[in-house]
Amino acid sequence: MKELQSEYQCAINLVIDLIGGKWKVLLLWHLNEGDKRFNELRRTIPEITKKMLTQQLRELEGHGLVKRTVFEEVPPRVVYSTTDFGRKLQPVLYGMCQWGDDYAEKEGIQMNSCWTGRDFMQK
């Protein structure tokens, strides 16, 4: 897991250490839709490898943004969800999505693979 520094010059640097990279923001985005099992996340983000998904979920869990719940069943069932603190990122993620929609529209880029910021604004 990525170790956080004991001191940062700027809060943005801390945020980048917590959720930066190719997959963490996407994982948080999809977990905001509701609890997901490991294979559901893999189907939602087919480009991510099993190893990378495991690593990213562990890091998010280690930093208190994602919770892993194991149900004592046969076979065992594991569910991932955002923590209360992780859910505080929702407005930021929605804002990023809306900004991405606006940029895509401005540049003529087709958006068709995940929910858009406009989808959430209509709810």
Coordinates of N, CA, C and O in Angstrom, one line a residue:
M1 N 0.8 -1.2 0.0 CA 0.0 0.0 0.0 C 0.9 1.2 0.0 O 1.9 1.3 0.7
K2 N 0.5 2.2 -0.7 CA 1.2 3.5 -0.8 C 1.2 4.2 0.6 O 0.1 4.4 1.1
E3 N 2.4 4.4 1.1 CA 2.5 5.1 2.4 C 2.3 6.6 2.2 O 2.8 7.2 1.2
L4 N 1.5 7.1 3.0 CA 1.3 8.6 3.0 C 2.4 9.3 3.7 O 3.0 8.7 4.7
Q5 N 2.7 10.5 3.3 CA 3.8 11.3 3.9 C 3.2 11.8 5.3 O 2.0 11.9 5.5
S6 N 4.1 12.2 6.2 CA 3.6 12.7 7.4 C 3.3 14.2 7.3 O 2.7 14.8 8.2
E7 N 3.8 14.8 6.2 CA 3.5 16.2 6.0 C 3.4 16.5 4.5 O 4.1 15.9 3.7
Y8 N 2.4 17.3 4.1 CA 2.2 17.7 2.7 C 2.2 19.2 2.6 O 1.8 19.9 3.5
Q9 N 2.7 19.7 1.4 CA 2.7 21.1 1.1 C 1.3 21.6 0.8 O 1.0 22.8 0.9
C10 N 0.5 20.7 0.2 CA -0.8 21.1 -0.3 C -1.8 19.9 -0.2 O -1.4 18.7 -0.4
A11 N -3.0 20.2 0.1 CA -4.0 19.1 0.3 C -4.3 18.3 -1.0 O -4.6 17.2 -1.0
I12 N -4.1 19.0 -2.2 CA -4.2 18.3 -3.5 C -3.2 17.2 -3.6 O -3.5 16.1 -4.1
N13 N -2.0 17.4 -3.1 CA -1.0 16.4 -3.1 C -1.4 15.1 -2.3 O -1.3 14.0 -2.8
L14 N -2.1 15.4 -1.2 CA -2.6 14.3 -0.4 C -3.7 13.6 -1.1 O -3.7 12.3 -1.2
V15 N -4.6 14.3 -1.7 CA -5.7 13.7 -2.4 C -5.2 12.8 -3.6 O -5.7 11.7 -3.8
I16 N -4.2 13.3 -4.3 CA -3.6 12.6 -5.4 C -3.0 11.3 -4.9 O -3.1 10.2 -5.5
D17 N -2.3 11.4 -3.7 CA -1.7 10.1 -3.1 C -2.8 9.2 -2.7 O -2.7 7.9 -2.8
L18 N -4.0 9.7 -2.3 CA -5.1 8.8 -1.9 C -5.9 8.2 -3.0 O -6.2 7.0 -3.0
I19 N -6.2 9.0 -4.0 CA -7.1 8.5 -5.1 C -6.5 8.6 -6.5 O -7.2 8.4 -7.5
G20 N -5.2 9.0 -6.6 CA -4.6 9.2 -7.9 C -4.4 7.9 -8.6 O -4.5 6.8 -8.0
G21 N -4.1 7.9 -9.8 CA -3.8 6.7 -10.6 C -5.0 6.5 -11.6 O -6.0 7.2 -11.6
K22 N -4.8 5.4 -12.3 CA -5.8 5.1 -13.4 C -7.1 4.5 -12.9 O -8.2 4.7 -13.5
W23 N -7.1 3.8 -11.7 CA -8.3 3.0 -11.3 C -9.0 3.5 -10.1 O -10.2 3.2 -10.0
K24 N -8.4 4.1 -9.2 CA -9.1 4.4 -7.9 C -10.3 5.3 -8.1 O -11.4 5.0 -7.4
V25 N -10.2 6.3 -8.9 CA -11.4 7.2 -9.1 C -12.5 6.4 -9.7 O -13.7 6.5 -9.3
L26 N -12.2 5.6 -10.7 CA -13.2 4.7 -11.3 C -13.9 3.7 -10.3 O -15.1 3.5 -10.3
L27 N -13.1 3.2 -9.5 CA -13.6 2.2 -8.5 C -14.5 3.0 -7.5 O -15.6 2.5 -7.2
L28 N -14.1 4.1 -7.0 CA -15.0 4.9 -6.1 C -16.3 5.3 -6.8 O -17.3 5.3 -6.3
W29 N -16.1 5.7 -8.1 CA -17.3 6.1 -8.9 C -18.3 5.0 -8.9 O -19.5 5.1 -8.7
H30 N -17.9 3.8 -9.3 CA -18.8 2.6 -9.4 C -19.3 2.1 -8.1 O -20.4 1.6 -8.0
L31 N -18.5 2.3 -7.0 CA -19.0 1.9 -5.7 C -20.0 2.8 -5.1 O -20.8 2.5 -4.3
N32 N -20.0 4.1 -5.6 CA -21.0 5.0 -5.2 C -22.4 4.6 -5.7 O -23.4 5.1 -5.2
E33 N -22.4 3.7 -6.7 CA -23.7 3.2 -7.2 C -24.3 2.2 -6.2 O -25.5 2.0 -6.3
G34 N -23.5 1.7 -5.4 CA -23.9 0.7 -4.4 C -22.9 -0.4 -4.2 O -21.9 -0.4 -4.9
D35 N -23.1 -1.2 -3.2 CA -22.2 -2.3 -2.9 C -21.9 -3.2 -4.1 O -22.8 -3.4 -4.9
K36 N -20.7 -3.6 -4.3 CA -20.3 -4.5 -5.4 C -19.4 -5.6 -4.9 O -18.6 -5.4 -4.0
R37 N -19.6 -6.7 -5.6 CA -18.7 -7.8 -5.3 C -17.5 -7.7 -6.3 O -17.5 -6.9 -7.2
F38 N -16.4 -8.4 -6.0 CA -15.2 -8.3 -6.7 C -15.4 -8.5 -8.2 O -15.0 -7.7 -9.0
N39 N -16.1 -9.6 -8.6 CA -16.3 -9.8 -10.0 C -17.2 -8.8 -10.7 O -17.1 -8.6 -11.9
E40 N -18.1 -8.2 -9.9 CA -18.9 -7.2 -10.5 C -18.1 -6.0 -10.9 O -18.3 -5.4 -11.9
L41 N -17.1 -5.7 -10.0 CA -16.2 -4.6 -10.3 C -15.3 -4.9 -11.6 O -15.1 -4.0 -12.4
R42 N -14.9 -6.1 -11.7 CA -14.1 -6.6 -12.8 C -14.9 -6.4 -14.1 O -14.4 -6.0 -15.1
R43 N -16.2 -6.8 -14.1 CA -17.1 -6.7 -15.3 C -17.3 -5.2 -15.6 O -17.4 -4.8 -16.8
T44 N -17.4 -4.4 -14.6 CA -17.7 -3.0 -14.8 C -16.5 -2.3 -15.4 O -16.6 -1.3 -16.2
I45 N -15.3 -2.7 -15.0 CA -14.0 -2.1 -15.5 C -13.2 -3.3 -16.1 O -12.3 -3.8 -15.5
P46 N -13.6 -3.7 -17.3 CA -12.9 -4.9 -17.9 C -11.4 -4.8 -18.1 O -10.7 -5.8 -18.2
E47 N -10.9 -3.5 -18.2 CA -9.5 -3.3 -18.6 C -8.6 -3.6 -17.4 O -7.4 -3.8 -17.5
I48 N -9.1 -3.6 -16.2 CA -8.3 -3.7 -15.0 C -8.0 -5.2 -14.8 O -8.9 -6.1 -14.9
T49 N -6.8 -5.5 -14.4 CA -6.4 -6.9 -14.1 C -6.8 -7.3 -12.7 O -7.1 -6.4 -11.9
K50 N -7.0 -8.6 -12.5 CA -7.4 -9.1 -11.1 C -6.4 -8.6 -10.1 O -6.8 -8.1 -9.0
K51 N -5.1 -8.7 -10.4 CA -4.1 -8.3 -9.4 C -4.2 -6.8 -9.1 O -4.1 -6.4 -8.0
M52 N -4.4 -5.9 -10.2 CA -4.5 -4.5 -10.0 C -5.7 -4.1 -9.2 O -5.7 -3.3 -8.3
L53 N -6.8 -4.8 -9.5 CA -8.1 -4.5 -8.8 C -7.9 -4.9 -7.3 O -8.3 -4.1 -6.4
T54 N -7.3 -6.0 -7.0 CA -7.0 -6.4 -5.6 C -6.2 -5.3 -4.9 O -6.5 -4.9 -3.8
Q55 N -5.1 -4.9 -5.6 CA -4.2 -3.9 -5.0 C -4.9 -2.6 -4.7 O -4.8 -2.0 -3.7
Q56 N -5.6 -2.1 -5.7 CA -6.3 -0.8 -5.6 C -7.4 -0.8 -4.5 O -7.5 0.1 -3.7
L57 N -8.1 -1.9 -4.4 CA -9.1 -2.0 -3.4 C -8.5 -2.1 -2.0 O -9.0 -1.5 -1.1
R58 N -7.4 -2.8 -1.9 CA -6.7 -2.8 -0.6 C -6.2 -1.5 -0.2 O -6.2 -1.1 1.0
E59 N -5.6 -0.7 -1.1 CA -5.2 0.6 -0.8 C -6.3 1.5 -0.4 O -6.2 2.3 0.6
L60 N -7.4 1.5 -1.1 CA -8.6 2.3 -0.8 C -9.1 1.9 0.6 O -9.5 2.8 1.4
E61 N -9.1 0.6 0.9 CA -9.6 0.1 2.2 C -8.6 0.6 3.3 O -9.0 1.0 4.3
G62 N -7.3 0.4 3.0 CA -6.3 0.8 4.0 C -6.4 2.3 4.3 O -6.0 2.7 5.5
H63 N -6.8 3.1 3.4 CA -6.9 4.6 3.7 C -8.3 5.0 4.2 O -8.6 6.1 4.3
G64 N -9.2 4.0 4.4 CA -10.5 4.3 5.0 C -11.5 4.8 4.0 O -12.5 5.4 4.5
L65 N -11.3 4.6 2.7 CA -12.3 5.1 1.7 C -13.3 4.0 1.3 O -14.4 4.3 0.8
V66 N -12.9 2.8 1.4 CA -13.7 1.6 1.0 C -13.7 0.6 2.1 O -12.7 0.4 2.9
K67 N -14.8 -0.1 2.3 CA -15.0 -1.1 3.3 C -15.2 -2.4 2.6 O -15.9 -2.5 1.6
R68 N -14.5 -3.4 3.1 CA -14.7 -4.8 2.7 C -15.4 -5.6 3.7 O -15.0 -5.7 4.9
T69 N -16.6 -6.2 3.3 CA -17.4 -6.9 4.3 C -17.4 -8.4 3.8 O -17.8 -8.7 2.7
V70 N -17.1 -9.3 4.7 CA -17.1 -10.7 4.5 C -18.3 -11.3 5.2 O -18.5 -11.1 6.4
F71 N -19.1 -12.0 4.4 CA -20.3 -12.6 5.0 C -20.0 -14.1 5.3 O -19.4 -14.8 4.4
E72 N -20.3 -14.5 6.5 CA -20.0 -15.9 6.9 C -21.0 -16.8 6.3 O -22.0 -17.2 6.9
E73 N -20.8 -17.2 5.0 CA -21.7 -18.1 4.3 C -20.8 -19.1 3.6 O -19.6 -19.0 3.5
V74 N -21.5 -20.1 3.0 CA -20.8 -21.1 2.2 C -21.4 -21.1 0.8 O -22.6 -21.3 0.7
P75 N -20.6 -20.7 -0.2 CA -19.3 -20.1 -0.1 C -19.3 -18.7 0.4 O -20.3 -18.0 0.4
P76 N -18.1 -18.3 1.0 CA -18.0 -16.9 1.5 C -18.4 -15.9 0.5 O -18.1 -16.0 -0.7
R77 N -19.0 -14.8 0.9 CA -19.4 -13.7 0.0 C -18.7 -12.5 0.5 O -18.7 -12.2 1.7
V78 N -18.0 -11.7 -0.4 CA -17.3 -10.5 0.0 C -17.9 -9.3 -0.8 O -18.1 -9.5 -2.0
V79 N -18.2 -8.2 -0.1 CA -18.8 -7.1 -0.8 C -18.0 -5.9 -0.4 O -17.5 -5.7 0.7
Y80 N -17.8 -5.0 -1.4 CA -17.1 -3.7 -1.2 C -18.1 -2.6 -1.3 O -19.0 -2.6 -2.1
S81 N -17.8 -1.6 -0.5 CA -18.7 -0.4 -0.5 C -17.8 0.8 0.0 O -16.7 0.6 0.5
T82 N -18.3 2.0 -0.3 CA -17.6 3.2 0.2 C -18.0 3.4 1.6 O -19.1 3.1 2.1
T83 N -17.0 3.9 2.4 CA -17.2 4.2 3.8 C -17.9 5.6 3.8 O -18.1 6.3 2.8
D84 N -18.4 6.0 5.0 CA -19.0 7.3 5.1 C -18.0 8.4 4.6 O -18.4 9.3 3.9
F85 N -16.8 8.2 5.0 CA -15.8 9.2 4.6 C -15.5 9.2 3.1 O -15.4 10.2 2.4
G86 N -15.5 8.0 2.5 CA -15.4 7.8 1.1 C -16.5 8.4 0.3 O -16.3 9.0 -0.8
R87 N -17.7 8.4 0.9 CA -18.9 9.0 0.2 C -18.8 10.5 0.1 O -19.5 11.1 -0.7
K88 N -18.0 11.1 1.0 CA -17.8 12.5 0.9 C -17.2 13.0 -0.4 O -17.2 14.1 -0.7
L89 N -16.6 12.0 -1.1 CA -16.0 12.3 -2.4 C -17.1 12.4 -3.5 O -16.8 12.8 -4.6
Q90 N -18.3 12.0 -3.3 CA -19.3 12.0 -4.3 C -19.5 13.3 -5.0 O -19.5 13.3 -6.3
P91 N -19.6 14.4 -4.3 CA -19.8 15.7 -5.1 C -18.6 16.0 -6.0 O -18.7 16.5 -7.1
V92 N -17.4 15.6 -5.5 CA -16.2 15.8 -6.3 C -16.2 14.9 -7.6 O -15.9 15.4 -8.7
L93 N -16.6 13.7 -7.4 CA -16.6 12.8 -8.5 C -17.7 13.2 -9.5 O -17.5 13.1 -10.7
Y94 N -18.9 13.6 -9.0 CA -19.9 14.1 -9.9 C -19.5 15.3 -10.7 O -19.7 15.5 -11.9
G95 N -18.8 16.2 -10.0 CA -18.2 17.4 -10.6 C -17.2 17.1 -11.7 O -17.2 17.6 -12.8
M96 N -16.4 16.1 -11.4 CA -15.4 15.6 -12.4 C -16.1 15.0 -13.6 O -15.8 15.3 -14.8
C97 N -17.2 14.3 -13.4 CA -18.0 13.7 -14.5 C -18.6 14.7 -15.3 O -18.6 14.7 -16.5
Q98 N -19.2 15.7 -14.7 CA -19.9 16.8 -15.4 C -18.9 17.6 -16.2 O -19.1 17.9 -17.4
W99 N -17.7 17.8 -15.6 CA -16.6 18.5 -16.4 C -16.2 17.7 -17.6 O -16.0 18.2 -18.7
G100 N -16.1 16.4 -17.4 CA -15.8 15.5 -18.5 C -16.8 15.5 -19.6 O -16.5 15.5 -20.8
D101 N -18.1 15.5 -19.2 CA -19.2 15.6 -20.2 C -19.0 16.9 -21.0 O -19.2 16.9 -22.2
D102 N -18.8 18.0 -20.3 CA -18.7 19.3 -21.0 C -17.5 19.3 -21.9 O -17.6 19.8 -23.0
Y103 N -16.4 18.8 -21.5 CA -15.2 18.7 -22.3 C -15.5 17.9 -23.6 O -15.1 18.2 -24.7
A104 N -16.1 16.7 -23.3 CA -16.4 15.8 -24.4 C -17.3 16.5 -25.5 O -17.0 16.4 -26.7
E105 N -18.3 17.2 -25.0 CA -19.2 17.9 -25.9 C -18.5 18.9 -26.7 O -18.6 19.1 -27.9
K106 N -17.6 19.7 -26.0 CA -16.9 20.8 -26.6 C -15.9 20.2 -27.7 O -15.8 20.8 -28.8
E107 N -15.4 19.0 -27.5 CA -14.4 18.4 -28.4 C -15.0 17.4 -29.3 O -14.3 16.8 -30.1
G108 N -16.3 17.2 -29.3 CA -16.9 16.2 -30.1 C -16.6 14.8 -29.8 O -16.6 13.9 -30.7
I109 N -16.3 14.5 -28.6 CA -16.0 13.1 -28.1 C -17.3 12.4 -27.7 O -18.0 12.9 -26.9
Q110 N -17.5 11.2 -28.2 CA -18.7 10.4 -27.9 C -18.5 9.8 -26.5 O -17.5 9.2 -26.2
M111 N -19.5 9.9 -25.6 CA -19.5 9.3 -24.3 C -20.6 8.2 -24.3 O -21.7 8.5 -24.5
N112 N -20.2 7.0 -24.1 CA -21.2 5.9 -24.1 C -20.9 4.8 -23.1 O -21.7 3.8 -23.2
S113 N -19.9 4.8 -22.3 CA -19.6 3.6 -21.6 C -19.9 3.7 -20.1 O -19.9 2.7 -19.4
C114 N -20.2 4.8 -19.6 CA -20.5 4.9 -18.1 C -21.5 6.0 -18.0 O -21.8 6.8 -18.8
W115 N -22.1 6.1 -16.8 CA -23.0 7.2 -16.5 C -22.3 8.5 -16.6 O -21.1 8.6 -16.4
T116 N -23.1 9.5 -17.0 CA -22.5 10.8 -17.2 C -23.0 11.7 -16.1 O -23.9 11.3 -15.3
G117 N -22.3 12.8 -15.9 CA -22.7 13.7 -14.9 C -24.2 14.2 -15.1 O -24.9 14.4 -14.1
R118 N -24.6 14.3 -16.3 CA -26.0 14.7 -16.6 C -27.0 13.6 -16.0 O -28.1 14.0 -15.6
D119 N -26.6 12.3 -16.1 CA -27.5 11.3 -15.6 C -27.7 11.5 -14.1 O -28.9 11.4 -13.6
F120 N -26.7 11.9 -13.3 CA -26.9 12.2 -11.9 C -27.7 13.4 -11.6 O -28.4 13.5 -10.7
M121 N -27.5 14.4 -12.5 CA -28.2 15.7 -12.3 C -29.7 15.5 -12.5 O -30.5 16.2 -11.9
Q122 N -30.1 14.5 -13.3 CA -31.5 14.2 -13.6 C -32.2 13.4 -12.4 O -33.4 13.3 -12.4
K123 N -31.4 12.8 -11.6 CA -32.0 12.0 -10.5 C -32.6 12.9 -9.4 O -32.2 13.9 -9.1

